[in-house]
XYZ file of C-alpha atoms in Angstrom:
774
model
C 31.697 -20.388 19.566
C 33.344 -20.728 22.995
C 34.170 -24.063 24.584
C 31.363 -25.060 26.902
C 31.705 -26.010 30.526
C 29.480 -29.075 30.633
C 27.479 -31.553 28.609
C 24.032 -32.549 29.830
C 22.116 -35.535 28.523
C 18.389 -35.185 29.032
C 16.116 -38.256 29.185
C 14.120 -38.943 26.064
C 10.453 -37.940 26.255
C 8.442 -41.066 25.414
C 5.707 -40.157 22.925
C 5.218 -43.689 21.615
C 5.490 -47.171 22.996
C 9.030 -47.563 21.712
C 12.139 -45.721 22.827
C 14.067 -43.934 20.087
C 17.825 -43.597 20.304
C 18.773 -40.091 21.437
C 20.561 -38.322 18.616
C 21.305 -35.022 20.290
C 23.537 -33.502 22.927
C 23.258 -30.345 24.966
C 25.879 -27.862 26.106
C 25.505 -24.850 28.335
C 27.490 -21.635 28.514
C 26.265 -19.372 31.234
C 22.535 -18.952 30.681
C 22.483 -20.121 27.034
C 22.029 -23.789 26.223
C 22.851 -25.219 22.805
C 21.353 -28.482 21.586
C 22.997 -30.234 18.655
C 20.833 -32.624 16.659
C 22.813 -35.189 14.730
C 21.929 -34.508 11.098
C 19.454 -31.799 12.073
C 19.108 -28.221 13.284
C 21.036 -26.816 16.213
C 18.809 -25.333 18.886
C 19.524 -22.552 21.340
C 17.521 -21.480 24.366
C 17.861 -19.561 27.601
C 18.019 -21.624 30.765
C 16.058 -18.828 32.441
C 13.136 -18.865 30.006
C 11.504 -22.028 31.294
C 11.747 -23.728 27.909
C 12.082 -27.522 27.906
C 13.445 -29.851 25.250
C 11.219 -32.655 24.007
C 12.358 -35.589 21.901
C 10.592 -37.131 18.929
C 12.203 -39.770 16.755
C 15.429 -39.327 18.681
C 15.621 -35.627 17.765
C 15.309 -32.600 19.994
C 12.756 -29.805 19.672
C 11.956 -26.736 21.744
C 8.616 -26.839 23.538
C 7.984 -23.150 22.996
C 4.355 -23.087 24.119
C 5.134 -25.400 27.076
C 2.298 -27.826 26.365
C 4.475 -30.943 26.603
C 3.992 -32.009 22.990
C 5.504 -31.235 19.591
C 3.405 -28.719 17.694
C 3.854 -28.263 13.976
C 5.361 -24.799 14.419
C 7.982 -26.251 16.791
C 8.999 -28.950 14.290
C 12.022 -27.704 12.364
C 11.657 -30.575 9.884
C 8.464 -29.125 8.405
C 8.206 -26.523 5.638
C 7.997 -22.898 6.741
C 4.485 -22.451 5.306
C 3.069 -25.242 7.476
C 4.824 -24.001 10.599
C 3.706 -20.406 10.088
C 0.073 -21.353 9.482
C 0.010 -23.588 12.546
C 1.440 -20.892 14.785
C -0.832 -18.174 13.389
C -3.854 -20.360 14.139
C -2.762 -20.648 17.790
C -2.162 -16.938 18.304
C -4.629 -14.716 20.091
C -5.808 -11.517 18.462
C -3.601 -9.617 20.906
C -0.553 -11.657 19.936
C -1.139 -11.102 16.219
C -1.682 -7.387 16.862
C 1.703 -7.266 18.599
C 3.328 -9.123 15.728
C 2.016 -6.407 13.403
C 3.896 -3.698 15.298
C 7.333 -2.367 14.331
C 9.013 -0.426 17.083
C 10.190 3.138 17.028
C 13.953 3.666 16.774
C 15.914 1.946 19.553
C 19.499 3.063 20.284
C 21.504 0.647 22.472
C 21.778 1.876 25.151
C 18.833 4.280 25.081
C 19.527 8.002 24.960
C 18.801 10.383 27.815
C 16.755 12.836 25.780
C 15.204 13.417 22.392
C 12.655 11.390 20.445
C 14.459 8.076 21.029
C 15.094 8.435 24.780
C 14.617 5.617 27.272
C 15.020 4.798 30.950
C 16.336 1.960 33.085
C 14.352 1.405 36.277
C 13.070 4.926 35.836
C 16.489 6.526 35.425
C 18.508 7.641 32.408
C 21.219 5.196 31.452
C 24.138 7.196 32.883
C 22.481 7.300 36.315
C 20.937 3.834 36.351
C 23.860 1.492 36.921
C 22.515 -0.645 34.082
C 24.656 -2.426 31.523
C 24.589 -1.120 27.957
C 23.087 -4.464 26.910
C 20.216 -4.306 29.384
C 16.706 -3.722 28.116
C 15.200 -0.309 28.718
C 11.918 0.066 30.570
C 10.217 0.951 27.301
C 11.581 -2.122 25.537
C 10.408 -4.435 28.306
C 6.968 -2.873 28.122
C 6.403 -3.170 24.388
C 7.828 -6.701 24.304
C 5.645 -7.979 27.136
C 2.562 -5.757 27.358
C 2.153 -5.063 23.625
C 3.524 -8.381 22.287
C 5.803 -6.492 19.881
C 8.334 -8.723 18.102
C 9.915 -6.430 15.495
C 12.498 -4.001 16.883
C 14.246 -1.272 14.886
C 17.804 -0.967 16.193
C 19.755 2.223 15.507
C 23.125 2.894 17.148
C 24.882 0.196 19.162
C 27.755 0.724 21.563
C 29.741 -2.203 20.152
C 29.175 -5.554 18.418
C 29.471 -7.543 21.647
C 27.018 -5.227 23.424
C 24.604 -5.647 20.519
C 24.943 -9.435 20.751
C 24.346 -9.410 24.508
C 21.323 -7.132 24.100
C 19.931 -9.478 21.444
C 20.337 -12.420 23.824
C 18.508 -10.533 26.556
C 15.638 -9.700 24.211
C 15.363 -13.269 22.947
C 15.499 -14.761 26.448
C 12.640 -12.506 27.537
C 10.297 -13.247 24.618
C 11.159 -16.947 24.500
C 9.707 -17.442 27.956
C 6.335 -15.799 27.356
C 3.304 -16.687 25.290
C 4.109 -18.919 22.328
C 7.854 -18.256 22.457
C 7.973 -16.137 19.305
C 11.483 -14.663 18.851
C 12.225 -11.040 18.051
C 13.009 -10.070 14.461
C 15.405 -7.139 14.972
C 16.072 -4.765 12.105
C 18.224 -1.881 10.976
C 18.342 0.940 8.494
C 21.582 0.960 6.422
C 24.527 1.029 8.828
C 27.618 0.431 6.653
C 28.374 4.036 5.760
C 31.807 5.586 6.039
C 33.521 7.748 8.607
C 35.142 10.267 6.275
C 38.178 11.026 8.443
C 38.860 7.398 9.396
C 42.134 5.885 8.235
C 42.162 2.616 6.330
C 44.970 0.189 7.146
C 45.170 -3.017 5.177
C 44.864 -5.971 7.519
C 43.196 -3.939 10.281
C 39.616 -4.268 11.428
C 37.089 -1.606 12.354
C 33.741 -1.022 14.021
C 31.872 -2.237 10.900
C 32.803 -2.534 7.228
C 32.541 0.829 5.478
C 31.139 1.148 1.969
C 30.200 4.050 -0.281
C 26.638 5.343 -0.085
C 23.993 3.877 -2.372
C 24.704 6.429 -5.111
C 28.347 5.438 -4.822
C 27.495 1.771 -5.242
C 25.498 2.799 -8.301
C 28.497 4.777 -9.585
C 30.494 1.559 -9.826
C 27.940 0.374 -12.428
C 28.869 -3.098 -11.182
C 26.154 -5.243 -9.530
C 28.750 -7.809 -8.428
C 30.142 -5.237 -5.979
C 26.667 -4.677 -4.571
C 26.108 -8.430 -4.291
C 29.361 -8.715 -2.340
C 28.291 -5.854 -0.104
C 25.064 -7.708 0.682
C 26.914 -10.926 1.464
C 29.267 -9.168 3.869
C 26.756 -6.821 5.464
C 24.347 -9.698 6.094
C 26.997 -11.542 8.088
C 27.672 -8.413 10.112
C 23.959 -7.829 10.658
C 23.444 -11.388 11.893
C 26.388 -11.007 14.262
C 24.627 -7.940 15.672
C 21.347 -9.824 16.079
C 19.732 -8.141 13.078
C 17.609 -10.263 10.766
C 15.811 -7.624 8.700
C 17.382 -4.811 6.687
C 15.146 -1.812 5.997
C 16.758 -1.553 2.589
C 17.549 -1.322 -0.289
C 16.027 1.978 -1.328
C 15.300 1.491 -5.021
C 13.180 4.594 -5.608
C 14.084 6.215 -8.909
C 15.571 9.638 -8.201
C 13.879 11.163 -11.226
C 13.730 14.590 -9.605
C 17.330 15.647 -8.908
C 16.268 17.950 -6.063
C 14.900 15.198 -3.790
C 16.848 15.147 -0.537
C 16.770 11.324 -0.368
C 18.545 10.965 -3.704
C 21.775 9.901 -1.998
C 20.045 6.808 -0.612
C 19.002 5.585 -4.064
C 20.790 3.911 -6.965
C 20.116 6.948 -9.128
C 17.621 7.703 -11.870
C 18.083 4.885 -14.380
C 15.432 2.167 -13.861
C 17.517 -0.701 -15.204
C 20.687 0.165 -13.306
C 18.538 0.525 -10.180
C 16.838 -2.808 -10.885
C 20.140 -4.650 -11.276
C 21.628 -3.035 -8.180
C 18.523 -3.765 -6.121
C 18.475 -7.373 -7.315
C 22.117 -7.875 -6.380
C 21.614 -6.199 -3.015
C 18.659 -8.391 -2.039
C 20.289 -11.587 -3.323
C 23.379 -10.784 -1.256
C 21.443 -10.092 1.922
C 18.929 -12.930 1.761
C 20.987 -15.854 0.452
C 22.669 -18.385 2.722
C 24.843 -21.141 1.287
C 26.501 -24.332 2.458
C 26.075 -25.245 6.112
C 24.429 -21.892 6.785
C 21.500 -22.693 4.480
C 18.354 -24.120 6.042
C 16.111 -24.353 2.963
C 15.426 -22.547 -0.312
C 18.427 -20.246 0.040
C 17.353 -19.052 3.488
C 19.391 -19.685 6.591
C 21.646 -18.390 9.329
C 23.432 -15.821 7.148
C 20.158 -14.568 5.674
C 18.762 -11.127 6.398
C 15.274 -10.250 5.203
C 15.428 -7.328 2.773
C 12.611 -4.789 3.093
C 12.823 -3.070 -0.277
C 11.558 0.491 -0.376
C 9.602 2.495 -1.263
C 6.728 1.095 -3.315
C 5.597 2.382 -5.823
C 8.527 4.831 -5.839
C 8.973 8.048 -3.895
C 11.342 10.026 -6.097
C 8.826 12.232 -7.891
C 7.774 14.570 -5.116
C 6.519 17.842 -6.587
C 9.427 20.284 -6.959
C 11.692 17.747 -5.264
C 10.067 18.071 -1.846
C 10.029 15.057 0.496
C 6.978 13.372 2.016
C 8.392 13.060 5.528
C 6.839 16.510 5.796
C 3.322 17.715 5.060
C 4.754 20.213 2.588
C 6.132 17.322 0.498
C 3.290 14.805 0.630
C 2.473 14.751 -3.094
C 4.255 12.675 -5.732
C 3.350 13.965 -9.175
C 3.534 12.501 -12.669
C 3.529 15.240 -15.311
C 5.395 12.893 -17.658
C 2.864 10.066 -17.210
C 5.652 7.770 -15.991
C 4.015 6.282 -12.906
C 4.584 2.673 -13.995
C 8.192 3.396 -14.946
C 8.952 3.687 -11.250
C 7.915 0.055 -10.727
C 10.837 -1.333 -12.745
C 13.412 -1.589 -9.921
C 10.838 -3.669 -8.023
C 9.248 -5.803 -10.750
C 12.473 -6.386 -12.708
C 14.830 -6.328 -9.735
C 13.829 -6.979 -6.128
C 10.869 -9.187 -7.115
C 12.803 -11.180 -9.698
C 15.938 -12.410 -7.939
C 18.503 -14.742 -9.441
C 18.963 -16.491 -6.102
C 16.841 -19.188 -4.483
C 14.953 -16.826 -2.155
C 13.204 -15.535 -5.331
C 12.032 -12.107 -4.142
C 12.554 -9.522 -1.426
C 10.734 -10.782 1.643
C 9.286 -7.396 2.608
C 8.238 -4.117 1.007
C 7.732 -0.642 2.451
C 5.418 1.811 0.656
C 6.383 5.478 0.775
C 4.616 8.305 2.564
C 3.644 9.994 -0.680
C 0.207 10.448 -2.154
C 0.696 9.199 -5.719
C -1.410 12.036 -7.030
C -4.299 11.080 -9.350
C -2.883 7.608 -10.025
C -5.675 5.565 -8.442
C -7.680 4.758 -11.551
C -10.069 2.458 -9.700
C -11.176 4.162 -6.486
C -10.146 7.709 -7.437
C -8.589 8.159 -3.979
C -5.739 10.547 -3.261
C -4.421 8.923 -0.109
C -0.897 7.974 0.931
C 0.421 4.772 -0.642
C 0.201 2.939 2.707
C -3.575 3.482 2.702
C -4.241 2.845 -0.986
C -6.008 -0.418 -1.785
C -5.338 0.261 -5.456
C -1.580 0.606 -4.982
C -1.184 -2.283 -2.511
C -3.995 -4.771 -3.171
C -4.614 -4.208 -6.875
C -1.116 -3.439 -8.127
C 1.383 -4.947 -5.698
C -0.571 -7.973 -4.526
C -2.732 -8.915 -7.511
C -1.016 -7.605 -10.633
C 2.573 -8.230 -9.533
C 1.810 -11.325 -7.404
C 3.661 -10.100 -4.334
C 2.805 -12.120 -1.223
C 5.558 -11.017 1.133
C 5.284 -8.660 4.086
C 4.169 -5.093 3.453
C 5.105 -2.709 6.252
C 4.084 0.941 6.428
C 6.679 3.630 6.669
C 7.099 5.042 10.155
C 4.339 7.005 11.936
C 1.822 7.015 9.077
C -1.111 6.408 11.413
C -0.324 9.240 13.835
C -1.778 12.746 13.852
C -0.035 15.512 11.930
C 1.009 18.332 14.271
C 2.525 20.767 11.773
C 3.278 20.913 8.058
C 7.017 21.445 8.618
C 7.847 19.010 11.460
C 9.791 15.806 10.798
C 8.801 13.705 13.806
C 5.030 13.884 13.508
C 2.247 11.688 12.241
C 1.981 11.436 8.461
C -1.653 10.471 7.721
C -1.605 12.012 4.272
C -5.077 12.014 2.757
C -6.793 10.386 5.747
C -6.562 13.165 8.327
C -10.291 12.948 9.077
C -10.095 9.312 10.207
C -9.432 8.301 13.796
C -6.172 6.524 14.585
C -8.023 3.213 14.853
C -9.778 3.814 11.530
C -6.420 4.536 9.907
C -5.068 1.220 11.157
C -8.127 -0.521 9.755
C -7.822 1.197 6.383
C -4.139 0.193 6.193
C -5.046 -3.442 6.866
C -7.861 -3.422 4.328
C -5.449 -1.981 1.750
C -3.360 -5.153 2.044
C -0.640 -3.993 4.444
C 0.617 -6.308 7.218
C 2.580 -4.158 9.619
C 2.723 -0.710 11.205
C 6.114 1.007 11.224
C 6.973 3.069 14.304
C 3.964 1.870 16.338
C 4.799 0.435 19.773
C 1.249 0.017 21.082
C -1.156 -2.741 20.068
C -4.275 -0.882 21.244
C -5.125 0.756 17.895
C -4.630 -2.568 16.090
C -7.117 -4.239 18.440
C -9.538 -1.389 17.771
C -9.057 -1.957 14.042
C -9.892 -5.631 14.575
C -13.100 -4.660 16.336
C -14.039 -2.368 13.450
C -13.549 -5.338 11.139
C -15.792 -7.508 13.282
C -18.581 -4.932 13.019
C -18.181 -4.473 9.264
C -17.453 -8.023 8.112
C -17.860 -10.408 11.030
C -15.367 -12.187 13.278
C -14.476 -14.944 10.803
C -13.480 -12.473 8.081
C -11.265 -10.246 10.187
C -9.697 -13.199 12.024
C -8.762 -14.683 8.646
C -7.355 -11.331 7.550
C -5.231 -11.094 10.715
C -3.916 -14.631 10.297
C -3.011 -13.857 6.683
C -0.660 -11.111 7.855
C 0.594 -13.213 10.756
C 1.658 -16.003 8.386
C 3.599 -13.568 6.208
C 5.345 -12.046 9.206
C 6.145 -15.393 10.797
C 7.662 -16.803 7.611
C 10.404 -14.205 7.768
C 11.225 -15.259 11.322
C 11.160 -18.982 10.580
C 13.265 -18.675 7.401
C 16.165 -17.060 9.232
C 16.337 -19.804 11.859
C 15.319 -17.654 14.797
C 12.827 -20.175 16.176
C 15.628 -22.725 16.430
C 18.449 -20.512 17.705
C 18.225 -16.739 18.060
C 21.235 -16.483 20.382
C 24.708 -15.118 19.678
C 28.196 -15.581 21.074
C 29.323 -11.983 21.788
C 32.991 -12.857 21.352
C 32.256 -14.299 17.896
C 30.236 -11.226 16.962
C 33.176 -9.037 17.876
C 35.400 -10.998 15.477
C 32.939 -10.951 12.581
C 31.786 -7.337 12.502
C 34.300 -5.089 10.767
C 36.935 -7.793 10.328
C 39.959 -7.008 8.150
C 38.667 -8.786 5.041
C 35.323 -7.019 5.237
C 37.006 -3.643 5.738
C 39.215 -4.299 2.715
C 36.244 -5.150 0.496
C 34.415 -1.999 1.552
C 37.436 0.192 0.913
C 37.967 -1.273 -2.545
C 34.329 -0.500 -3.354
C 34.848 3.079 -2.202
C 37.740 3.440 -4.630
C 35.646 2.110 -7.505
C 32.821 4.531 -6.739
C 34.806 7.762 -7.196
C 34.090 9.602 -10.447
C 36.676 11.750 -12.213
C 34.880 14.486 -14.158
C 37.708 16.770 -15.217
C 41.456 16.355 -15.653
C 42.776 19.430 -17.468
C 46.202 18.925 -18.982
C 46.375 15.531 -17.261
C 47.168 17.189 -13.947
C 46.189 13.953 -12.257
C 47.594 11.739 -10.909
C 49.513 14.023 -8.554
C 53.061 13.309 -7.578
C 53.403 12.268 -3.955
C 55.404 14.325 -1.460
C 54.744 17.553 -3.292
C 53.453 20.509 -1.271
C 49.696 21.061 -1.082
C 47.431 23.751 0.263
C 44.122 22.626 1.807
C 41.762 25.475 2.783
C 39.628 25.129 5.873
C 35.889 24.734 5.329
C 33.268 26.859 7.029
C 30.016 25.149 7.915
C 27.256 27.612 8.805
C 24.710 26.842 11.531
C 21.633 25.040 10.316
C 19.321 22.100 10.855
C 19.711 18.498 9.799
C 17.082 16.262 8.192
C 15.505 15.603 11.596
C 15.189 19.322 12.240
C 17.907 19.278 14.917
C 20.094 22.378 15.017
C 23.707 21.944 13.904
C 26.405 24.392 15.068
C 28.718 26.407 12.853
C 32.338 25.343 12.569
C 35.562 26.136 10.751
C 37.856 23.191 10.282
C 39.803 21.179 7.775
C 37.381 19.113 5.657
C 39.730 16.135 5.581
C 41.943 14.326 8.090
C 45.183 16.264 7.743
C 47.208 13.516 9.400
C 46.281 11.279 6.489
C 46.972 14.033 3.939
C 50.498 14.387 5.404
C 51.197 10.753 4.534
C 50.802 11.692 0.862
C 52.020 15.291 0.705
C 53.833 18.050 2.474
C 51.255 20.551 3.744
C 51.352 24.322 3.871
C 48.924 27.053 4.894
C 50.594 29.416 2.413
C 49.244 29.021 -1.146
C 52.420 30.660 -2.507
C 54.441 27.678 -1.255
C 52.076 25.057 -2.631
C 52.433 23.020 -5.807
C 48.733 22.175 -5.781
C 45.577 23.108 -3.889
C 43.098 20.464 -2.732
C 39.611 21.861 -2.111
C 37.084 19.588 -0.417
C 33.444 20.706 -0.683
C 29.910 19.311 -0.631
C 27.213 19.662 -3.258
C 24.867 22.645 -2.794
C 22.252 22.423 -0.061
C 19.493 25.018 -0.236
C 17.108 23.280 2.142
C 13.922 21.264 1.745
C 11.797 23.652 -0.306
C 9.946 25.206 2.615
C 10.733 28.328 4.642
C 9.026 28.196 8.036
C 9.941 31.789 8.812
C 8.310 33.027 5.622
C 5.190 31.071 6.499
C 5.077 32.637 9.956
C 5.143 36.063 8.325
C 2.085 35.296 6.222
C 3.656 33.736 3.129
C 2.959 30.266 1.852
C 6.359 29.011 2.975
C 7.088 27.359 -0.381
C 10.477 28.192 -1.910
C 12.663 26.619 -4.600
C 15.146 23.835 -3.999
C 18.289 24.941 -5.769
C 21.142 22.791 -7.085
C 23.538 25.721 -7.342
C 25.386 27.628 -4.626
C 24.584 31.203 -5.587
C 21.227 32.950 -5.570
C 18.560 31.383 -7.731
C 15.223 32.962 -8.588
C 12.575 30.534 -9.807
C 11.231 32.497 -12.763
C 10.484 29.298 -14.700
C 8.530 27.525 -11.947
C 4.891 26.528 -12.427
C 2.319 29.256 -11.914
C 0.069 26.728 -10.210
C 1.318 23.603 -8.463
C 0.039 20.246 -9.682
C -1.100 19.249 -6.190
C -1.637 20.895 -2.842
C -3.607 21.014 0.349
C -3.040 20.356 4.045
C -5.175 20.838 7.139
C -2.735 23.497 8.324
C -2.906 25.448 5.053
C -5.698 27.691 3.761
C -4.545 27.401 0.155
C -3.822 24.648 -2.357
C -1.434 26.377 -4.770
C 2.088 25.556 -3.644
C 3.880 27.544 -6.318
C 7.134 29.282 -5.470
C 7.493 31.111 -8.753
C 9.588 34.265 -8.488
C 11.065 33.378 -5.102
C 14.811 33.383 -4.455
C 17.073 31.076 -2.464
C 20.764 30.386 -2.137
C 22.650 27.415 -0.781
C 23.207 27.149 2.944
C 26.774 26.115 2.123
C 27.431 28.911 -0.377
C 30.819 29.340 1.320
C 31.912 26.144 -0.463
C 31.748 28.060 -3.726
C 33.847 30.794 -2.169
C 36.443 28.188 -1.142
C 36.958 27.245 -4.783
C 37.003 30.745 -6.262
C 39.202 32.197 -3.523
C 41.634 29.303 -3.734
C 41.797 29.720 -7.509
C 42.832 33.344 -7.008
C 45.363 32.513 -4.303
C 47.037 29.788 -6.360
C 47.836 32.224 -9.204
C 47.512 29.716 -12.001
C 48.833 26.669 -10.154
C 46.573 23.586 -10.206
C 43.382 23.579 -8.141
C 41.834 20.167 -7.569
C 38.239 20.067 -6.313
C 36.763 17.051 -4.552
C 32.977 17.066 -4.092
C 30.993 14.934 -1.681
C 27.778 14.718 -3.685
C 24.323 14.247 -2.176
C 22.382 15.530 -5.209
C 23.191 16.494 -8.784
C 24.525 20.036 -9.043
C 25.154 22.927 -11.401
C 28.879 23.044 -12.220
C 28.952 26.275 -14.214
C 29.624 28.386 -11.107
C 33.191 27.119 -10.635
C 34.163 24.452 -13.174
C 36.502 26.746 -15.103
C 38.434 27.554 -11.922
C 39.164 23.867 -11.304
C 41.926 21.942 -13.073
C 40.516 18.620 -11.867
C 37.171 17.618 -10.381
C 36.369 14.413 -8.559
C 32.968 13.385 -7.249
C 32.459 10.965 -4.396
C 29.375 9.660 -2.640
C 30.376 9.594 1.024
C 33.718 7.815 1.054
C 36.747 7.994 3.328
C 39.078 10.878 2.580
C 41.914 8.412 2.188
C 40.178 6.823 -0.801
C 40.093 10.220 -2.516
C 43.807 10.664 -1.862
C 44.541 7.223 -3.304
C 42.796 8.263 -6.520
C 44.444 11.679 -6.615
C 47.926 10.168 -6.353
C 47.373 7.316 -8.809
C 47.429 4.474 -6.308
C 44.236 3.411 -8.058
C 42.885 4.560 -11.423
C 39.411 6.143 -11.302
C 36.634 4.024 -12.782
C 33.367 5.442 -11.438
C 30.578 6.732 -13.686
C 27.882 9.308 -13.000
C 24.670 7.583 -11.851
C 22.705 10.762 -12.610
C 22.733 13.689 -14.984
C 24.384 16.934 -13.916
C 22.118 19.831 -15.031
C 23.415 22.591 -17.283
C 21.544 25.165 -15.197
C 18.553 25.581 -12.909
C 16.276 26.354 -15.827
C 16.579 22.785 -17.098
C 15.939 21.514 -13.575
C 12.759 23.571 -13.345
C 11.491 22.407 -16.722
C 12.174 18.686 -16.278
C 9.323 16.385 -15.238
C 9.539 15.091 -11.669
C 8.713 11.527 -12.731
C 10.885 11.158 -15.840
C 14.575 10.146 -15.836
C 17.239 11.615 -18.093
C 15.174 14.610 -19.230
C 17.577 17.472 -18.455
C 20.181 19.245 -20.528
C 23.498 18.137 -19.055
C 26.396 20.449 -18.328
C 29.166 20.739 -20.937
C 32.502 21.687 -19.393
C 35.360 23.800 -20.737
C 37.091 20.648 -22.005
C 34.060 19.728 -24.115
C 32.909 16.844 -21.919
C 29.218 16.467 -21.074
C 28.377 15.488 -17.501
C 25.604 13.115 -18.474
C 24.458 9.803 -17.006
C 27.261 7.252 -17.392
C 30.060 9.800 -17.899
C 33.410 9.398 -16.201
C 37.128 9.672 -16.924
C 40.128 7.494 -16.267
C 43.753 8.410 -16.950
C 43.272 7.745 -20.656
C 40.134 9.836 -21.121
C 36.399 9.186 -21.358
C 35.465 5.705 -20.160
C 33.794 3.510 -22.760
C 33.381 -0.092 -21.673
C 30.817 -2.855 -21.187
C 29.150 -0.903 -18.398
C 28.445 2.162 -20.532
C 27.167 -0.122 -23.284
C 24.776 -1.947 -20.960
C 23.405 1.032 -19.064
C 22.311 3.866 -21.302
C 19.886 6.747 -21.104
C 16.328 5.722 -21.871
């Protein structure tokens, strides 16, 4: 922290007939005051919020509700349970309703257009004269009018801007109502910038780690634990106290487009990785610990998605109406619980279990054995109350996925309501059904109105006492996560300190080392690797066709080098003439054939349903089901979602051409293929044309070059099977792991779960012994 300009001693508030010695001092820095209790908690408050300090037993406490006395919830000496229950009992229905809200995505500063746009005094940011750390009009409104206290932060301009914005948010909410601080959150934000250069000893914008599949490919939970420990410090320096992660869904259908965010298909590897992740994020030690492992380095982990979202029929995703159904042809519904029940809910650390859970959008089709309801998991009393709460004894926060209570506007639109199975209910009735299912919080809802309406429905059905008790039950759960992380005592940050913490050199080094350990070597014909440095290489440019991203936003076509050539030139001489090259380096991505739905076909009178292919070239789904397991949507006049006999090809089919054309141009000289993998893929289309194949899961290009040149020996292992062909993909069960025929390459190696090479050959070690196919 900075040195402070003055020290102020405030007279002791006399609550008894005797005067206690004052055991605290106060310092101010600008508008933030810091109170240090000797042998107790350090307090922080805004001098503009109207908060006063009161003294009891010589110790200082914040009078958050401004009633001139020490309430239990203001007493940092008391257990969290007591404080949370006391505060919940004082909250109005409107305040609890606001606490149940989780904001829509908030970039800092707000964008000028699009779904996450915002204004500043009625103007877009660029025209407003506002600071990047100022609150937008929309943020001020939902924090004050709707009592919202959980904010989802997306992009931030810089760590110091994020810290300043956090301080502005906390100063605003501290001065109103009961002084409840904001619990800011984030989706995963420690991904890599592929063309960024790593320099030992240098910092960056934030530490960069491989994607979740890459962490899984290390087969080493200690790396994931270290990631959690580092990322949690960076999150706290950004003002973030809840991580909307880890994603421990089992990716049992290889076509699912959220596979890259998982730890793969093996339940026990996923359980161990999820456990390590949550322990790393939630645990504070030493002076940072407040109690029970929680403290000022702790970040609440919202594990997702209960009860598992990786078995969407035909690999389709439930963000869309066309992917709403999770199916279980292999009767493996309970197998998807393992990463939760044996991982995130059974921690080794003192915090014991993940503090929050997010159910997925999916309808777990025909799995409700009690009520026989086919409704989305967020609405299912069987899945939340009976299974999660009662059977598995989970009493943490349950938060819906985003926009589940809104109205669906189209079957193929990403940003729309997702009320799967409850379309006929009003928005207020949906909120009520969610609450009665055992859920505490509404993701992506900024307005408290529907929650108040849900309360009124509860009054009519069960009486005021019942629904008030139900609201307080959720309030206590939500408040615990704010108390545990120390936000009631001091939610404020020093922006200069945040700037030093986030992306510091040590953190960048740890992330880079993890990237290296995540890269998988699949093929090394004639031991062509490692390559000799300073040889001449040919790197073909990569064509990216126009398309749409996951949000449905159009992406332009481009032709460019797929790797930072300035970094490549530090390892090799570079030529555009294959005849001059000693080797060719081809950088491609795994096949992307879309999401399994063709909107144009639907407009022409078809069903819209098409295959999701894991190969580049044309694929015709002759082995698909004649009749889909599940189906139905208010925008569809049919229920059979089969795509049998339909043909697709990968959007990035030109990647295949890069390999085959380069093979021809090199005239027998080595061709090395590096694949950025988002999903498993069919290798038979090009494997024979490659002398070496490496797979990475979103790492920096420099890490690939370090492996290629032997700076580091490869050690990664496949966290998923690679299918022999699309026929085995079509015949596998969406809910069952390890049930495909894996590809056998021209060297006789099988690209199965746990396979990987080092310089000596096939890796066989303690990791491959521990984690095996089921």
